[in-house]
Amino acid sequence: MPVFFGLRSFLAIALVALGALASLLMNGDAQGGLIVLVCGVAAVLVASGAHDDAPTAIVAAPAVPAAVQAPQLAAVIEAIAEPLLVIADHHVEAANQGARELLGQHILGEDVRVAIRHPAAAERLMDPQDGANGGPIHLVGLGAREQRWEMRMRNLDDGRRVVHLIDRTGSYAAERMRVDFVANASHELRTPLASLLGYVETLADEAGDDPEIRGRFLKIMFGEARRMQRLIDDLISLSRIEAEKYRAPNQSVNMGDLVGQVCQELSGSPRAADVVTQIGDVPPIRGDMTQLSQLLHNVIGNAMKYGREGTPVTVTLIPDGTSMVRLTVTDEGEGIPAQHLPRLTERFYRVDSGRSRSLGGTGLGLAIVKHVVERHRGRLDISSVVGKGTAVTILLPLQSVS
Ligand code: ADP
């Protein structure tokens, strides 16, 4: 019930009314009694406006919450993106869009073993106890051949079962990549290490007394140790770049100067004389100086390594529209067959492993380049013509430096 006055206000008005009645009875003065009553009530109302404990304004009663409409089961499962089925008596009673896309539009009403054509799934789906205590099962080959699904089941109180399919293809691929990476890195490190140990053992024997053999072996050992060092340096760089993936680089980098500096640093290598640079007028970019230097080392270094002796390596740097700079490094080497191009930026992927190793390659150079380009929100393109040569193009956003 709405509350108009506080309790004290009500008592005060009652007293005023009593006073007015007494005045009327004692004096027989109806007008006087009425005036007393009206003034008294007004005084009480004014006085109670600010001081009453109870609220003086009309307080609206809390609105009755609108009844929550229970959505239909079909609407609920349709709102879930992952494939979901409701099974009754081993038949598909309901299936959301995700399930229909994966298993076919015809599955409604079908025997669940026909709907989910998978032997492992069928066995579990026919076991009445499974939804109560069975763990998830993994299905390969449902939908596309490479896809991997996790199937979970729950028994409802009324005997129906909810089957939930979760796409694990991405996480499986990431896990595979991680396992492969560790295996590859261990293998790459173990090979020079085994070689080093072999030479150390031989030197410890009589062979170590021969100065000629000792000198030759020490040179090989130095090469193997350097190979391990390059590999470890590249592994550390890669993990640093990955760790900083989501941190935008914030240095002002003059790419023209950096290209000059890297070419200078590479000037000790055998093919340095063949590098021709064409640097246009490009404004500084917002970047990470160390990582961009490494990118240039890897791309220009590759062109020098895999380019044909005596042919030029060309490095051009020009503006690309108003918001990007374009770096192109071309060589006139053997080129790369088209089927290898999409995989070149994978860790340890090499077109010719023997050649890469003999030239001091770690197989991580282009993987590092890809990560640096991604961190700078740039683009990487590698094109190649077998027998003619390779061109690596990198676009980097200018992002005016504040
Ligand atoms: P590596 O350390 O082996 O050079 P990268 O990751 O830099 O590793 O390159 C991967 C592979 O791509 C190399 O092993 C090589 O087979 C190929 N490649 C890279 N750049 C060139 C190029 N300019 N010309 C021909 N092949 C190249």
Short mmCIF file of C-alpha atoms in Angstrom, two decimals, residues 85-94 107-116 121-131 153 155 158-163:
data_model
loop_
_atom_site.label_atom_id
_atom_site.label_comp_id
_atom_site.label_asym_id
_atom_site.label_seq_id
_atom_site.Cartn_x
_atom_site.Cartn_y
_atom_site.Cartn_z
CA LEU A 85 22.28 -32.59 -30.92
CA VAL A 86 19.47 -33.79 -28.69
CA ILE A 87 19.01 -37.56 -28.84
CA ALA A 88 15.84 -39.38 -27.83
CA ASP A 89 15.59 -43.17 -28.18
CA HIS A 90 18.77 -43.23 -30.25
CA HIS A 91 17.25 -40.84 -32.76
CA VAL A 92 18.12 -37.21 -33.45
CA GLU A 93 15.30 -35.17 -31.95
CA ALA A 94 16.90 -31.77 -32.47
CA ILE A 107 19.88 -35.82 -39.74
CA LEU A 108 16.68 -34.82 -37.94
CA GLY A 109 14.83 -37.99 -37.00
CA GLU A 110 17.69 -40.21 -38.12
CA ASP A 111 19.27 -42.97 -36.05
CA VAL A 112 22.15 -41.29 -34.28
CA ARG A 113 24.59 -43.95 -35.53
CA VAL A 114 23.71 -42.97 -39.09
CA ALA A 115 23.79 -39.25 -38.33
CA ILE A 116 27.25 -39.37 -36.73
CA ALA A 121 31.04 -42.36 -31.59
CA ALA A 122 28.40 -44.98 -32.42
CA GLU A 123 29.66 -47.32 -29.71
CA ARG A 124 29.53 -44.62 -27.08
CA LEU A 125 26.18 -43.26 -28.23
CA MET A 126 24.56 -46.67 -27.81
CA ASP A 127 25.82 -47.07 -24.25
CA PRO A 128 23.03 -45.75 -21.96
CA GLN A 129 25.44 -45.08 -19.10
CA ASP A 130 27.88 -43.11 -21.14
CA GLY A 131 26.45 -39.64 -20.82
CA MET A 153 27.54 -36.33 -23.90
CA ASN A 155 22.10 -37.54 -19.98
CA ASP A 158 13.92 -37.44 -18.94
CA GLY A 159 16.21 -39.96 -20.65
CA ARG A 160 17.20 -37.73 -23.55
CA ARG A 161 20.89 -37.05 -24.24
CA VAL A 162 22.69 -33.93 -25.35
CA VAL A 163 25.64 -34.50 -27.67
#
